[in-house]
């Protein structure tokens, strides 16, 4: 992005500013440390000189006093090094206090009562998801969802369409338990999400994003995720179902091939197919698709669409569709606008209504301007 938008000069200046601030702080710390030792030496020298002067004035010619005096001087000199170390202790403590404070700030964070609570596991039988008068807002932000009612039928495909910023991705976050609604209830097969363990909830959901994220490691490790119980044959079966097996076996080490940082050694289509393979391997009854084909060319999109259709069979599938051609085959379509359900129905029903969905469809497939077009940008 920096190269594409020619931001080199701007980012270079920002980096220089950041380095300058760090340099000034480091130099200040070095100055303080460097000043402590000479200062303590000078003070120690002055103290010894003062003691000697005092002893000379009091000793006179008495040899016993002179002996006791030099014994005291010797003890004082031996105490010099511990005193110097003690003088540096404050600087060392102040330096160590910063990471320690950060550590305790983290440890003192209250445990999320939902994350840490012991709750019964979610048991998905039919896979029906229901939102009942659900509202949600991010911290100190505007309300994203406003008393929304949704019903995602089990073993069916439901599409969410509508203008950007309407709250579609937030709905996915709520289903996965990443956020909790400000008000209202969400349940799956009649079990409220607030009453089930988050681990069991997320075990029942497979999520595919627009940009597949792969971790550094081998291909097999990425497909497995955290599941080490199944054997290698299950990994291969998942890859074949996702149309990924062919290109995997062509890599130098097959399923043991390493994935570089940000999966830079794989194309966009390959990364998405590996993500689909991961979803197949998880075998979750609920599938969330955030337009995973939006960044692919036509040929890669066709292969991936075939895999996704296979993945959706017999599962509750919810699809965020920015291209209505993806949504028109869904069993039900919800049009989400400004945090509310503008309309819902099948593709044919919504076209017949002539509402927002029809406007979006007309805009995408005819290329002509429609009233309210500025508000229906996807």
mmCIF file of N, CA and C in Angstrom, residues 282-331:
data_model
loop_
_atom_site.group_PDB
_atom_site.id
_atom_site.type_symbol
_atom_site.label_atom_id
_atom_site.label_comp_id
_atom_site.label_asym_id
_atom_site.label_seq_id
_atom_site.Cartn_x
_atom_site.Cartn_y
_atom_site.Cartn_z
ATOM 1 N N UNK A 282 -13.069 -28.809 9.804
ATOM 2 C CA UNK A 282 -13.754 -28.518 11.072
ATOM 3 C C UNK A 282 -15.127 -29.174 11.116
ATOM 4 N N UNK A 283 -15.785 -29.261 9.951
ATOM 5 C CA UNK A 283 -17.070 -29.948 9.836
ATOM 6 C C UNK A 283 -18.099 -29.373 10.814
ATOM 7 N N UNK A 284 -18.194 -28.051 10.855
ATOM 8 C CA UNK A 284 -19.140 -27.388 11.758
ATOM 9 C C UNK A 284 -20.514 -27.313 11.103
ATOM 10 N N UNK A 285 -21.581 -27.360 11.891
ATOM 11 C CA UNK A 285 -22.932 -27.324 11.321
ATOM 12 C C UNK A 285 -23.385 -25.932 10.877
ATOM 13 N N UNK A 286 -22.642 -24.892 11.278
ATOM 14 C CA UNK A 286 -22.988 -23.513 10.909
ATOM 15 C C UNK A 286 -21.816 -22.922 10.151
ATOM 16 N N UNK A 287 -22.086 -22.341 8.993
ATOM 17 C CA UNK A 287 -21.040 -21.776 8.142
ATOM 18 C C UNK A 287 -21.347 -20.298 7.896
ATOM 19 N N UNK A 288 -20.357 -19.443 8.163
ATOM 20 C CA UNK A 288 -20.476 -18.006 7.921
ATOM 21 C C UNK A 288 -19.534 -17.627 6.789
ATOM 22 N N UNK A 289 -20.078 -17.023 5.746
ATOM 23 C CA UNK A 289 -19.297 -16.660 4.560
ATOM 24 C C UNK A 289 -19.374 -15.154 4.342
ATOM 25 N N UNK A 290 -18.225 -14.500 4.460
ATOM 26 C CA UNK A 290 -18.180 -13.059 4.221
ATOM 27 C C UNK A 290 -17.614 -12.809 2.828
ATOM 28 N N UNK A 291 -18.432 -13.103 1.812
ATOM 29 C CA UNK A 291 -18.077 -12.913 0.393
ATOM 30 C C UNK A 291 -16.634 -13.357 0.122
ATOM 31 N N UNK A 292 -16.314 -14.643 0.334
ATOM 32 C CA UNK A 292 -14.933 -15.090 0.182
ATOM 33 C C UNK A 292 -14.432 -15.088 -1.250
ATOM 34 N N UNK A 293 -15.290 -14.880 -2.237
ATOM 35 C CA UNK A 293 -14.844 -14.904 -3.638
ATOM 36 C C UNK A 293 -14.692 -13.508 -4.223
ATOM 37 N N UNK A 294 -14.857 -12.478 -3.408
ATOM 38 C CA UNK A 294 -14.925 -11.116 -3.953
ATOM 39 C C UNK A 294 -13.614 -10.656 -4.580
ATOM 40 N N UNK A 295 -12.469 -11.197 -4.111
ATOM 41 C CA UNK A 295 -11.181 -10.718 -4.611
ATOM 42 C C UNK A 295 -10.551 -11.652 -5.636
ATOM 43 N N UNK A 296 -11.334 -12.587 -6.185
ATOM 44 C CA UNK A 296 -10.771 -13.595 -7.079
ATOM 45 C C UNK A 296 -11.174 -13.349 -8.523
ATOM 46 N N UNK A 297 -10.378 -13.890 -9.446
ATOM 47 C CA UNK A 297 -10.729 -13.827 -10.852
ATOM 48 C C UNK A 297 -11.828 -14.847 -11.135
ATOM 49 N N UNK A 298 -12.389 -14.786 -12.335
ATOM 50 C CA UNK A 298 -13.553 -15.614 -12.662
ATOM 51 C C UNK A 298 -13.258 -17.102 -12.551
ATOM 52 N N UNK A 299 -12.088 -17.535 -13.046
ATOM 53 C CA UNK A 299 -11.763 -18.955 -13.021
ATOM 54 C C UNK A 299 -11.606 -19.458 -11.582
ATOM 55 N N UNK A 300 -10.864 -18.690 -10.762
ATOM 56 C CA UNK A 300 -10.693 -19.080 -9.355
ATOM 57 C C UNK A 300 -12.016 -19.027 -8.618
ATOM 58 N N UNK A 301 -12.850 -18.044 -8.966
ATOM 59 C CA UNK A 301 -14.140 -17.903 -8.302
ATOM 60 C C UNK A 301 -15.025 -19.115 -8.581
ATOM 61 N N UNK A 302 -15.011 -19.609 -9.822
ATOM 62 C CA UNK A 302 -15.842 -20.767 -10.158
ATOM 63 C C UNK A 302 -15.423 -21.998 -9.344
ATOM 64 N N UNK A 303 -14.108 -22.216 -9.214
ATOM 65 C CA UNK A 303 -13.624 -23.356 -8.443
ATOM 66 C C UNK A 303 -14.023 -23.223 -6.974
ATOM 67 N N UNK A 304 -13.867 -22.003 -6.461
ATOM 68 C CA UNK A 304 -14.182 -21.793 -5.053
ATOM 69 C C UNK A 304 -15.679 -21.880 -4.797
ATOM 70 N N UNK A 305 -16.491 -21.351 -5.716
ATOM 71 C CA UNK A 305 -17.941 -21.429 -5.561
ATOM 72 C C UNK A 305 -18.401 -22.880 -5.522
ATOM 73 N N UNK A 306 -17.782 -23.717 -6.351
ATOM 74 C CA UNK A 306 -18.122 -25.135 -6.342
ATOM 75 C C UNK A 306 -17.823 -25.753 -4.983
ATOM 76 N N UNK A 307 -16.677 -25.385 -4.395
ATOM 77 C CA UNK A 307 -16.316 -25.914 -3.071
ATOM 78 C C UNK A 307 -17.266 -25.396 -2.004
ATOM 79 N N UNK A 308 -17.637 -24.124 -2.101
ATOM 80 C CA UNK A 308 -18.513 -23.533 -1.088
ATOM 81 C C UNK A 308 -19.905 -24.143 -1.155
ATOM 82 N N UNK A 309 -20.404 -24.409 -2.353
ATOM 83 C CA UNK A 309 -21.720 -25.056 -2.478
ATOM 84 C C UNK A 309 -21.698 -26.429 -1.820
ATOM 85 N N UNK A 310 -20.589 -27.140 -2.011
ATOM 86 C CA UNK A 310 -20.460 -28.455 -1.383
ATOM 87 C C UNK A 310 -20.384 -28.315 0.143
ATOM 88 N N UNK A 311 -19.675 -27.281 0.603
ATOM 89 C CA UNK A 311 -19.550 -27.037 2.042
ATOM 90 C C UNK A 311 -20.893 -26.689 2.667
ATOM 91 N N UNK A 312 -21.747 -25.980 1.926
ATOM 92 C CA UNK A 312 -23.020 -25.510 2.467
ATOM 93 C C UNK A 312 -24.087 -26.596 2.542
ATOM 94 N N UNK A 313 -23.877 -27.704 1.862
ATOM 95 C CA UNK A 313 -24.899 -28.756 1.827
ATOM 96 C C UNK A 313 -25.168 -29.305 3.219
ATOM 97 N N UNK A 314 -26.427 -29.265 3.631
ATOM 98 C CA UNK A 314 -26.816 -29.812 4.919
ATOM 99 C C UNK A 314 -26.400 -28.979 6.108
ATOM 100 N N UNK A 315 -25.933 -27.759 5.878
ATOM 101 C CA UNK A 315 -25.492 -26.887 6.955
ATOM 102 C C UNK A 315 -26.279 -25.578 6.942
ATOM 103 N N UNK A 316 -26.344 -24.940 8.099
ATOM 104 C CA UNK A 316 -26.924 -23.599 8.180
ATOM 105 C C UNK A 316 -25.877 -22.624 7.668
ATOM 106 N N UNK A 317 -26.147 -22.014 6.545
ATOM 107 C CA UNK A 317 -25.164 -21.150 5.893
ATOM 108 C C UNK A 317 -25.678 -19.715 5.854
ATOM 109 N N UNK A 318 -24.845 -18.795 6.310
ATOM 110 C CA UNK A 318 -25.177 -17.371 6.260
ATOM 111 C C UNK A 318 -24.110 -16.690 5.416
ATOM 112 N N UNK A 319 -24.536 -15.954 4.441
ATOM 113 C CA UNK A 319 -23.644 -15.370 3.446
ATOM 114 C C UNK A 319 -23.810 -13.863 3.417
ATOM 115 N N UNK A 320 -22.721 -13.127 3.574
ATOM 116 C CA UNK A 320 -22.715 -11.693 3.298
ATOM 117 C C UNK A 320 -22.367 -11.521 1.831
ATOM 118 N N UNK A 321 -23.281 -10.948 1.085
ATOM 119 C CA UNK A 321 -23.115 -10.854 -0.370
ATOM 120 C C UNK A 321 -23.049 -9.401 -0.788
ATOM 121 N N UNK A 322 -21.907 -8.999 -1.327
ATOM 122 C CA UNK A 322 -21.782 -7.662 -1.894
ATOM 123 C C UNK A 322 -22.177 -7.664 -3.367
ATOM 124 N N UNK A 323 -22.069 -8.846 -3.976
ATOM 125 C CA UNK A 323 -22.548 -9.003 -5.357
ATOM 126 C C UNK A 323 -23.838 -9.813 -5.304
ATOM 127 N N UNK A 324 -24.901 -9.244 -5.800
ATOM 128 C CA UNK A 324 -26.208 -9.873 -5.665
ATOM 129 C C UNK A 324 -26.323 -11.164 -6.463
ATOM 130 N N UNK A 325 -25.438 -11.357 -7.437
ATOM 131 C CA UNK A 325 -25.451 -12.626 -8.162
ATOM 132 C C UNK A 325 -25.127 -13.788 -7.227
ATOM 133 N N UNK A 326 -24.388 -13.509 -6.155
ATOM 134 C CA UNK A 326 -24.068 -14.536 -5.167
ATOM 135 C C UNK A 326 -25.257 -14.835 -4.277
ATOM 136 N N UNK A 327 -26.088 -13.812 -4.030
ATOM 137 C CA UNK A 327 -27.187 -13.952 -3.071
ATOM 138 C C UNK A 327 -28.469 -14.491 -3.687
ATOM 139 N N UNK A 328 -28.629 -14.388 -4.993
ATOM 140 C CA UNK A 328 -29.953 -14.643 -5.573
ATOM 141 C C UNK A 328 -30.403 -16.104 -5.464
ATOM 142 N N UNK A 329 -29.475 -17.025 -5.196
ATOM 143 C CA UNK A 329 -29.866 -18.423 -5.057
ATOM 144 C C UNK A 329 -30.108 -18.813 -3.597
ATOM 145 N N UNK A 330 -30.004 -17.848 -2.678
ATOM 146 C CA UNK A 330 -30.221 -18.146 -1.263
ATOM 147 C C UNK A 330 -31.695 -18.430 -1.002
ATOM 148 N N UNK A 331 -31.956 -19.222 0.036
ATOM 149 C CA UNK A 331 -33.339 -19.550 0.397
ATOM 150 C C UNK A 331 -34.072 -18.337 0.961
#
